[in-house]
Coordinates of C-alpha atoms in Angstrom, one line a residue:
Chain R
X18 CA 0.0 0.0 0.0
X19 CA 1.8 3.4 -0.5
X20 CA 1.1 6.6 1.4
X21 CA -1.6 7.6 -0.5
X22 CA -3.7 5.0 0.0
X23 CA -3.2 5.0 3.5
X24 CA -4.2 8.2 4.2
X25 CA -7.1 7.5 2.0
X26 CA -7.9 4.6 3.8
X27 CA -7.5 6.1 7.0
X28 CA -9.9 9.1 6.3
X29 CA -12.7 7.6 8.1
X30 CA -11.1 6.9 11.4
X31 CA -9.3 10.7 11.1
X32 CA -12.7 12.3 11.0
X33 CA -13.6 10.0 14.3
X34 CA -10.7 11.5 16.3
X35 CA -11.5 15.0 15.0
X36 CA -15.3 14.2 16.4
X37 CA -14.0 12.8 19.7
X38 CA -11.4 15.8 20.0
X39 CA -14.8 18.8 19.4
X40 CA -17.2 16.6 21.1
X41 CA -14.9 16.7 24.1
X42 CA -14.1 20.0 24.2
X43 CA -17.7 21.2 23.3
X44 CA -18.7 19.5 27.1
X45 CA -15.7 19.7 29.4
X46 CA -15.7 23.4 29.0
X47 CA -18.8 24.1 30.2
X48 CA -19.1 21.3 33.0
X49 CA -15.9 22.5 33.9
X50 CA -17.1 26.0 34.4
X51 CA -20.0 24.8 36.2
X52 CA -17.5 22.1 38.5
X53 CA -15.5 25.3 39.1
X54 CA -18.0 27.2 40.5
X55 CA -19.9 24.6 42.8
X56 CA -15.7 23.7 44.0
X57 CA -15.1 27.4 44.7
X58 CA -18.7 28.8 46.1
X59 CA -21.4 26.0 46.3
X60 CA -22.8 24.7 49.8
X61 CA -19.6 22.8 51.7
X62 CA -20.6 19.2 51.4
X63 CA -21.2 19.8 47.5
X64 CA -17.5 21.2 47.2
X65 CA -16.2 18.4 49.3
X66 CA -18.1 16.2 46.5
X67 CA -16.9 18.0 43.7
X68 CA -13.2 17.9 45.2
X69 CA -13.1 14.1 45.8
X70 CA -14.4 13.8 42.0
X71 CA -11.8 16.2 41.0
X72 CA -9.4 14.0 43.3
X73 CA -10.5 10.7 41.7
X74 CA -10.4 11.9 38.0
X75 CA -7.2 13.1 38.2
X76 CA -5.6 10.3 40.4
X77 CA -6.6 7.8 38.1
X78 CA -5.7 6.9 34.2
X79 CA -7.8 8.0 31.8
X80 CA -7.9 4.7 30.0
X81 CA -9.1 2.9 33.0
X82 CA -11.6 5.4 33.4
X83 CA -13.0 5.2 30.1
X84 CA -13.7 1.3 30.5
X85 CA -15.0 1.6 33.2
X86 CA -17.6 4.0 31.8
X87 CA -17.9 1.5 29.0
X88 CA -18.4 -1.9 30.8
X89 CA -20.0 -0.5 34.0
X90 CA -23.2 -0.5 32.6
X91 CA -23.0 -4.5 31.1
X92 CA -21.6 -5.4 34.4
X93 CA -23.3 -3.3 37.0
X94 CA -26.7 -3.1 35.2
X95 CA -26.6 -5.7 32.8
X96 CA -27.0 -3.7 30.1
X97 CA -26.4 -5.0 26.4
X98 CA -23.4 -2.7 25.0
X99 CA -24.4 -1.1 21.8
X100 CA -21.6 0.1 18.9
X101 CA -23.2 3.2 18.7
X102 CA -22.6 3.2 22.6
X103 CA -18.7 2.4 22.1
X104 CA -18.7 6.1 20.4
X105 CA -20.8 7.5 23.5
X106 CA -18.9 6.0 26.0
X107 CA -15.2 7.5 24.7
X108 CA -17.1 11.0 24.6
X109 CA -18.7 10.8 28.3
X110 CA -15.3 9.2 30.2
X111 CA -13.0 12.0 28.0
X112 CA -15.9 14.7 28.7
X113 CA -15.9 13.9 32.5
X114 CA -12.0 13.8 32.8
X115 CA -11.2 16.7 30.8
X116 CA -14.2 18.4 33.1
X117 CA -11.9 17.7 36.1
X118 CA -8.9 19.5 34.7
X119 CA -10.9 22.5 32.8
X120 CA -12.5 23.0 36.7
X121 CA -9.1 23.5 38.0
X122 CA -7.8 25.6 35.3
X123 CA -10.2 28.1 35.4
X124 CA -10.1 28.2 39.7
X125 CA -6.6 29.2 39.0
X126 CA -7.8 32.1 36.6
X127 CA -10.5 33.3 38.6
X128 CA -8.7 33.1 41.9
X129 CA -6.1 35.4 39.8
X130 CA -8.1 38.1 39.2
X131 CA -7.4 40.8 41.8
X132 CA -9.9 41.2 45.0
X133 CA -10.4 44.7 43.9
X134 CA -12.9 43.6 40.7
X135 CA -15.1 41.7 43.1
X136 CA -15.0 44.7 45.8
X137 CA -15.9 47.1 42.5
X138 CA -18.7 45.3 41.6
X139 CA -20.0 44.7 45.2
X140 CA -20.0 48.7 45.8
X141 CA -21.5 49.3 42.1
X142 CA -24.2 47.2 43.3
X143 CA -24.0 44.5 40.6
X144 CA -25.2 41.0 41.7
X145 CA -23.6 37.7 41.9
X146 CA -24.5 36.3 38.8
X147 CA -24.2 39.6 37.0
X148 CA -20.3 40.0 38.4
X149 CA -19.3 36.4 37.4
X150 CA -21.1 36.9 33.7
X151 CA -20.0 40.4 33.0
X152 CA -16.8 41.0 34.9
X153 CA -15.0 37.8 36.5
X154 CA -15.4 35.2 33.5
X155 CA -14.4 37.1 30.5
X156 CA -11.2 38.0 31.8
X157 CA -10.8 34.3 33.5
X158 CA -10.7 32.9 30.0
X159 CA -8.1 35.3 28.9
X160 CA -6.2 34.4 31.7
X161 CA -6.5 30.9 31.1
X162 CA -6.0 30.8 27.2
X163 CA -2.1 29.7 27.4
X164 CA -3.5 26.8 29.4
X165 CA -6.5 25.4 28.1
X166 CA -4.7 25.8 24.6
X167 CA -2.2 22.8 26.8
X168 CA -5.3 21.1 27.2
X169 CA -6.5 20.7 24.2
X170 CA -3.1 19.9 22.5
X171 CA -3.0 16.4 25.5
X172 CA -6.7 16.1 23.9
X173 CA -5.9 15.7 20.5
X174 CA -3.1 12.8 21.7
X175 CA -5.7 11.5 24.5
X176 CA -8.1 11.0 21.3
X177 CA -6.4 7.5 21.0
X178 CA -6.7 6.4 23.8
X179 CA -10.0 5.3 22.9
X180 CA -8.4 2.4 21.2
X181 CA -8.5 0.8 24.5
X182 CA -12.0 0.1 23.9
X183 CA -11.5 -0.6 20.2
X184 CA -13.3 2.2 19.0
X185 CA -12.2 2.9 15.3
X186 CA -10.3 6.1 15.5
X187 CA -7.3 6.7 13.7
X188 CA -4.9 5.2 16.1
X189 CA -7.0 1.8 16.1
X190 CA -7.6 1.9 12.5
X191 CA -3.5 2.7 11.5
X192 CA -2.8 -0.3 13.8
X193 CA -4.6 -2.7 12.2
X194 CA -3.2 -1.6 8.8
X195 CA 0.3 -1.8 10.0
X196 CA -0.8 -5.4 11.7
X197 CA -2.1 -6.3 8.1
X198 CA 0.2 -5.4 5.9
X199 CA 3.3 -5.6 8.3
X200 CA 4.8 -2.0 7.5
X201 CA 5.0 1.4 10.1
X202 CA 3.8 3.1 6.8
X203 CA 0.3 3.7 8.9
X204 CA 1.9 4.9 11.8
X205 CA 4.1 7.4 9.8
X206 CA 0.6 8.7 8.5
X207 CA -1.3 8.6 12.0
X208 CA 1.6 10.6 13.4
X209 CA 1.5 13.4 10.8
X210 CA -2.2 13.6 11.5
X211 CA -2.0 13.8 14.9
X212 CA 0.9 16.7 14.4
X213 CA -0.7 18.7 12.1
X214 CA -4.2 18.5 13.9
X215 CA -2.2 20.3 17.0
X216 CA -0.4 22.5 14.5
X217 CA -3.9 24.0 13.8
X218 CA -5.2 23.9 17.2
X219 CA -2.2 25.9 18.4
X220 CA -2.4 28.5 15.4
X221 CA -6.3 28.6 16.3
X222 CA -5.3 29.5 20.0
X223 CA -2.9 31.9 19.2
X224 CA -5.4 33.9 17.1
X225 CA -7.9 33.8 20.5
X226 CA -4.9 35.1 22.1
X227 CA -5.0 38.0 19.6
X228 CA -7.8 38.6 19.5
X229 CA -7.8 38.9 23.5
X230 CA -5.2 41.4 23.1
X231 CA -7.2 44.4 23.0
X232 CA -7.2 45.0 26.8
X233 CA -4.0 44.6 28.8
X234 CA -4.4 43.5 32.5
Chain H
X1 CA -30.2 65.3 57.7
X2 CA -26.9 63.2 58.6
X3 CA -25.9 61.3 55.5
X4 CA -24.0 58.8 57.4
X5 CA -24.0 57.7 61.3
X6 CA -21.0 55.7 62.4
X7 CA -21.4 54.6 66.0
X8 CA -19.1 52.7 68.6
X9 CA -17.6 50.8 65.4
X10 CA -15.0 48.1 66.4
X11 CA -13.2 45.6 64.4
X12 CA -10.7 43.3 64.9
X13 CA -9.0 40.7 62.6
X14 CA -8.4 37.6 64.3
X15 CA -7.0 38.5 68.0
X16 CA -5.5 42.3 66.6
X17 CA -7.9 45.4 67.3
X18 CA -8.0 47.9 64.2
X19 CA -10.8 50.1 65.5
X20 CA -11.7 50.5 69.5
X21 CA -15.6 52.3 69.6
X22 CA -15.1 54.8 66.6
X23 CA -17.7 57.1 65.6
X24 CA -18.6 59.5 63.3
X25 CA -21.0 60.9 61.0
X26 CA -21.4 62.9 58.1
X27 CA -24.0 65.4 57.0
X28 CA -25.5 66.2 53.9
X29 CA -22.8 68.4 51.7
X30 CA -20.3 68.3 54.1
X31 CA -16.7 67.3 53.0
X32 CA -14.7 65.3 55.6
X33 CA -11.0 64.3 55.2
X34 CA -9.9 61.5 57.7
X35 CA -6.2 61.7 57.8
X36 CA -3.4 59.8 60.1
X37 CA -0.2 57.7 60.0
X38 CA -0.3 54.4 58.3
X39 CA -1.8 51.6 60.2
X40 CA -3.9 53.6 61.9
X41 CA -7.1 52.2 60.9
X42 CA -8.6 55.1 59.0
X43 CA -9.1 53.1 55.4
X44 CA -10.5 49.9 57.5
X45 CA -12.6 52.7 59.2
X46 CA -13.9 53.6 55.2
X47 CA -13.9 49.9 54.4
X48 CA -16.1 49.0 57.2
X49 CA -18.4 51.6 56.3
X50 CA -18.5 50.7 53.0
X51 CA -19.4 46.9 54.0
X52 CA -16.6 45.3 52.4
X53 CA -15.3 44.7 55.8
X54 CA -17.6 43.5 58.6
X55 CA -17.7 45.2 61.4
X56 CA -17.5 43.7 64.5
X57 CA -19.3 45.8 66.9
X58 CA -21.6 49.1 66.2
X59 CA -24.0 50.6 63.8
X60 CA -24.2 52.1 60.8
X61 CA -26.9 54.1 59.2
X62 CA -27.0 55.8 55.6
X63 CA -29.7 58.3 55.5
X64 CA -30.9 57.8 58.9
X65 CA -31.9 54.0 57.8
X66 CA -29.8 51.2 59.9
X67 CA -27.6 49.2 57.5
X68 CA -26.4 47.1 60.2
X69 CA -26.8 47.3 64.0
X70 CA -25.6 44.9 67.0
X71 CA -27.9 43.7 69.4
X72 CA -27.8 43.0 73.0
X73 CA -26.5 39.7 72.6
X74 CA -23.6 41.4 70.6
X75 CA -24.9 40.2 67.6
X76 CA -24.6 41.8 63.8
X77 CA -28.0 42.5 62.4
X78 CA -28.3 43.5 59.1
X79 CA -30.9 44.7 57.2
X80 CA -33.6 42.9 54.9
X81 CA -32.1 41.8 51.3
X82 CA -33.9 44.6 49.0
X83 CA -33.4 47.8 52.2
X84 CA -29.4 46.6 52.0
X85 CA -29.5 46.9 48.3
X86 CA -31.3 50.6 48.7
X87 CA -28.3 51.4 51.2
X88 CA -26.0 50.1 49.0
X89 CA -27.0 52.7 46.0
X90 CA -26.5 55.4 49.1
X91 CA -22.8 55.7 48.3
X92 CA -20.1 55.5 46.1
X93 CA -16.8 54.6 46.3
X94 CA -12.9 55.2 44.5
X95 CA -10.2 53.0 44.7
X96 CA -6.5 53.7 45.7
X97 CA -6.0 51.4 42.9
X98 CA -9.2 52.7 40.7
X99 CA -10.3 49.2 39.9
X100 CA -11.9 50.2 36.1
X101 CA -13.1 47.1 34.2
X102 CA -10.2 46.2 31.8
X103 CA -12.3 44.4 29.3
X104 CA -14.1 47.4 29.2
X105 CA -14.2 50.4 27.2
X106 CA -14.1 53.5 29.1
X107 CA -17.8 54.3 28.2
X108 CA -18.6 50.7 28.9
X109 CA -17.4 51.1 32.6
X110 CA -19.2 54.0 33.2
X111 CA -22.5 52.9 31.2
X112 CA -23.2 49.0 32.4
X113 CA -23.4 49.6 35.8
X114 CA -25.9 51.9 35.5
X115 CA -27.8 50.1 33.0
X116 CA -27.9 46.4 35.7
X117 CA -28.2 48.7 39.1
X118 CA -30.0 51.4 38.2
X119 CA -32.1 49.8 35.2
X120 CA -31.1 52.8 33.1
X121 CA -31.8 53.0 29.5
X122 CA -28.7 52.6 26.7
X123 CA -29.4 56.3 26.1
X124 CA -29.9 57.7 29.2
X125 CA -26.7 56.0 30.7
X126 CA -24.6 57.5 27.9
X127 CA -25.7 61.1 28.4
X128 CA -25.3 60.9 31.5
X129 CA -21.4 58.9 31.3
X130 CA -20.8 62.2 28.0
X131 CA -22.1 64.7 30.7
X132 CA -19.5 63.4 33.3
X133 CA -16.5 62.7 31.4
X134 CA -16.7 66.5 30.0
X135 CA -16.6 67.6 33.1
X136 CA -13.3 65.6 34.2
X137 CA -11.7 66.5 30.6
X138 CA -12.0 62.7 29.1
X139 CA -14.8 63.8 26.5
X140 CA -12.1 61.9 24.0
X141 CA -11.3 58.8 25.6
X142 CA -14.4 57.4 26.0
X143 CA -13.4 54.8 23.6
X144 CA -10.1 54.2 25.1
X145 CA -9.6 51.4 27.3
X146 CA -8.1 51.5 31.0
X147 CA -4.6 50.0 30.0
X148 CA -4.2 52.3 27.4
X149 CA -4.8 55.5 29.9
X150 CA -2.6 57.3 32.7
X151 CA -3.0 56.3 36.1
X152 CA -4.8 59.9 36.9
X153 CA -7.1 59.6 33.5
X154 CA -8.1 55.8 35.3
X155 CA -9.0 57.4 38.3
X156 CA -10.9 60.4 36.7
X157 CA -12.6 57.3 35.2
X158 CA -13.3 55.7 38.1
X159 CA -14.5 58.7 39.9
X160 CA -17.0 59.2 36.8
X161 CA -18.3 55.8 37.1
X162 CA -18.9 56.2 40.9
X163 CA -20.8 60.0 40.1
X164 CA -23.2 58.2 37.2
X165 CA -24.9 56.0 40.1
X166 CA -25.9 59.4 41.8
X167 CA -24.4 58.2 45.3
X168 CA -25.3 60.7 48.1
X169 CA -21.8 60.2 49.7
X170 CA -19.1 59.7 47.5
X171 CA -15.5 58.0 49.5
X172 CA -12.0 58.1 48.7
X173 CA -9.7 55.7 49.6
X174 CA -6.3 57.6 49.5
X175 CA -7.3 58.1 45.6
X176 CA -4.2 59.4 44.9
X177 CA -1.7 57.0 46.7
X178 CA -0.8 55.4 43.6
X179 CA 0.0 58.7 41.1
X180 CA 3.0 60.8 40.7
X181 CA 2.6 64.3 41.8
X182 CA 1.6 65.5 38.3
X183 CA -1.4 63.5 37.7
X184 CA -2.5 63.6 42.1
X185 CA -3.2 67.1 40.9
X186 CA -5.6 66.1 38.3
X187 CA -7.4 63.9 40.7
X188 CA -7.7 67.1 43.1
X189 CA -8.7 69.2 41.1
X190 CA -11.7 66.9 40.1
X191 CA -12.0 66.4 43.7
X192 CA -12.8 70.1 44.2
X193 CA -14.9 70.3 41.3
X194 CA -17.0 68.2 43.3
X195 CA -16.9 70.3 46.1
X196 CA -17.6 73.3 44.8
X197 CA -20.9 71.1 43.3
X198 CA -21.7 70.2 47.3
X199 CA -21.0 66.5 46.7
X200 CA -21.4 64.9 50.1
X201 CA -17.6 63.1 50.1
X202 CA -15.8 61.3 52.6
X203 CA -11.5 61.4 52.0
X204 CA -9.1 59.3 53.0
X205 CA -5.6 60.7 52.3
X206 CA -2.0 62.1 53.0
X207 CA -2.6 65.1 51.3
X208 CA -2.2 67.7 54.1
X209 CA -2.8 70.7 52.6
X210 CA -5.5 69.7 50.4
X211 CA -7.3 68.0 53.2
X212 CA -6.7 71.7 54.8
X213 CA -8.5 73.6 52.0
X214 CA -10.9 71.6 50.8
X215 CA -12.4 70.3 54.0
X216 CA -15.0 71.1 55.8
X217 CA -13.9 69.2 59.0
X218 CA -11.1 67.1 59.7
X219 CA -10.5 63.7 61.7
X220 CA -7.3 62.8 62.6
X221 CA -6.6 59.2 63.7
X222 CA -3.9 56.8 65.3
X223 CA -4.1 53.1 66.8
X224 CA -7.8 52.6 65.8
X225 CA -8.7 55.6 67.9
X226 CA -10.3 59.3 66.3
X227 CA -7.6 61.3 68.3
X228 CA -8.8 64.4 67.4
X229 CA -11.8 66.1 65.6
X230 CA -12.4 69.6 64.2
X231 CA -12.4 72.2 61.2
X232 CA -8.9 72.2 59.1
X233 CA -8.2 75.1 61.0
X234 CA -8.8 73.9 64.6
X235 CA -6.8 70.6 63.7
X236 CA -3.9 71.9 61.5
X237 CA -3.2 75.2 63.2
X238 CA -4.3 74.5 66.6
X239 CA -4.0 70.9 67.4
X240 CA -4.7 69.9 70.9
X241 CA -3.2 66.8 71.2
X242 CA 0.2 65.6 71.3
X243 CA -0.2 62.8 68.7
X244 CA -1.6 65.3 66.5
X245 CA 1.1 68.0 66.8
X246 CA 3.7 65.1 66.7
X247 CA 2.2 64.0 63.5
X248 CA 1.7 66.8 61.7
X249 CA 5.2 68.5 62.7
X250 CA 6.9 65.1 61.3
X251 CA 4.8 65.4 58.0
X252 CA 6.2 69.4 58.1
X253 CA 9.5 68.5 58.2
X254 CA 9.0 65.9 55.5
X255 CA 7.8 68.5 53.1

């Protein structure tokens, strides 16, 4: 098989990484948010909760976690495990973990923004909810571009990681041609991919950094 | 009417006392400068009365309304949710460090606040934000934004977006600690402006002589105690206590 063709053949299973890598993203950031806030302000025991979960995720591998969240169901429920669920199951465990560390990357931003925006809201009169919406949020994310933009680049690696559960993404798929026709030809490609995907992810960060760049802190 | 009523305030952080029974008050168009070495308790003194400190003993009252009292028991009690909101919109406050939005534009700093707090329209926040920033010189920056301004064009900022809520006191927390001499003249001057409008205000600072001629009375403080209360003239010229005199002939000398 020459290059071509294995890129060609491996088309399909590159568009399944690229799926699990904005699926992923599209739901850890926001249940990160929301795990940020109930760690940093909710009611005690949910914050003891939320930091054991944030404990657990991050204490334990990825891969384990994911089949876990793909068996648990057939062993703890008896549930039949579906194909379509194979997909599912890679986007909830790499939604949930990525959750954990998004959480704790935007703590760190908001707990860097100076005591003096809260106390400026607070004597403007602005509310809560308004102060984290209008004033603490947008400039956490700026803060925390350079390292959700390290995120993301793990992400697009992690993405194989769903091999484990012998989901066809690239990584499976490249194995099983290099198994077949005995040549790293495959890998060669996958690791291109995989290098040229975070090339883009990077240059897409860097522009959100630009773009940020209108105010200074 | 007294704008403000400060009474027997204390506060402590952990085992230290800052303030030991403080009280003062403020009346309608009156300027007041509170002035006194470092460390002795006169911005914790605004803070407290600003609620972002609690106090830990006393009352306070905006507008002859309590904001918070202390029971027999020795208890805080506050007032009801929607009357602490109503005291809030009482005053105003400006920053050492001016504390502008930096995500905002200047006419967005000015203009949200009054558009969530006050439930202003788009228009009618805007005039009013133009009206201001003419007044302080910044007519041409309202699209600038904070980083790109001088730290006494920030704080003319800030003190505009403080004015637009239409406090009935207005404090200053040392508002010029953090400028060169230059620009702490700009913030005066604005300062007097004010005065000259009979803006109720409330100064912090280590500006002597301004505190001299722009107040209408003075309180000097050391170790958490008012020391010494008066007009400029009875507290610069003719202070009756020794910590006064020592600290006023020491900032003499320094000058």
């Amino acid at each position: 098989m020459s290059f071509f063709d294995i890129v060609v053949q491996l088309g399909d299973s590159m568009l399944n990484s690229i799926y699990i890598f904005l699926l992923t993203l599209l739901f850890s950031i926001p249940i990160g948010l929301i795990i940020c806030v109930i760690r940093m302000y909710a009611w005690k025991p949910l914050q003891w909760l939320v930091k054991l979960y944030i404990s657990v995720v991050r204490g334990t591998p990825l891969m384990l976690q994911l089949l876990v969240v793909y068996f648990g169901p057939y062993f703890l429920m008896n549930m039949k495990l579906t194909t379509e669920y194979r997909f599912w199951a890679v986007i909830i465990a790499f939604s949930l973990n990525y959750a954990a560390y998004f959480a704790e990357i935007f703590r760190s931003g908001i707990q860097s923004i100076p005591v003096g925006q809260h106390e400026a809201t607070y004597i403007l009169g602005y509310g809560n909810i308004q102060k984290f919406v209008r004033i603490i949020i947008p400039q956490m994310f700026k803060r925390v571009l350079p390292a959700v933009t390290n995120e993301s680049i793990t992400l697009v690696k992690d993405t194989s990681l769903a091999f484990a559960i012998s989901y066809i993404e690239l990584f499976t798929e490249a194995k099983m041609i290099a198994a077949a026709e005995t040549s790293m030809m495959p890998y060669l490609v996958a690791a291109i991919f995989y290098y040229v995907l975070n090339l883009i992810v990077a240059g897409i960060m860097s522009l959100l950094e630009k773009r940020m760049n209108y105010y200074k802190i | 009417m007294n704008y403000l009523d400060a009474k027997h305030i204390k506060k402590s952080f952990k085992d230290v006392d800052v303030l030991h029974d403080v009280s003062f008050s403020v009346k309608e168009g009156e300027v007041l400068s509170i002035i006194g070495p470092s460390g002795s308790g006169k911005s914790t003194l605004l803070r407290c009365c600003t609620f972002l400190e609690t106090i830990t003993d006393g009352s306070i009252s905006y507008m002859e309304k309590a904001a918070v009292v202390t029971n027999e028991s020795g208890k805080l009690v506050y007032a009801d949710r929607s009357d602490f909101k109503e005291i809030l919109k009482c005053f105003g406050l400006v920053f050492q460090n001016f504390n502008l939005f930096p995500h905002y534009n200047v006419l967005k700093n000015i203009v949200q606040p009054q558009r969530i707090v006050l439930k202003r329209s788009k228009s009618e926040a805007e005039k009013v934000a133009r009206q201001l920033l003419e007044k302080v010189g910044l007519s041409e920056k309202e699209r600038a934004y904070p980083c790109e301004l001088s730290g006494g064009q920030q704080q003319r900022v800030a003190i505009v977006r403080a004015l637009a809520m239409s406090p009935k006191i207005l404090f200053f927390d040392e508002p010029t600690s953090a400028l060169d001499p230059q620009l702490t003249g700009e913030i005066l001057d604005v300062i007097r402006l004010l005065a000259e409008d009979n803006m109720t205000m409330v100064i912090v600072t280590h500006e002597m002589n301004f505190a001299k001629a722009i107040s209408d009375r003075v309180i000097f403080m050391a170790d958490g105690y008012i020391i010494e209360e008066g007009t400029p003239s009875e507290v610069f010229d003719n202070p009756k206590n020794e910590r006064t005199r020592q600290f006023l002939a020491h900032y003499n000398s320094a000058n």
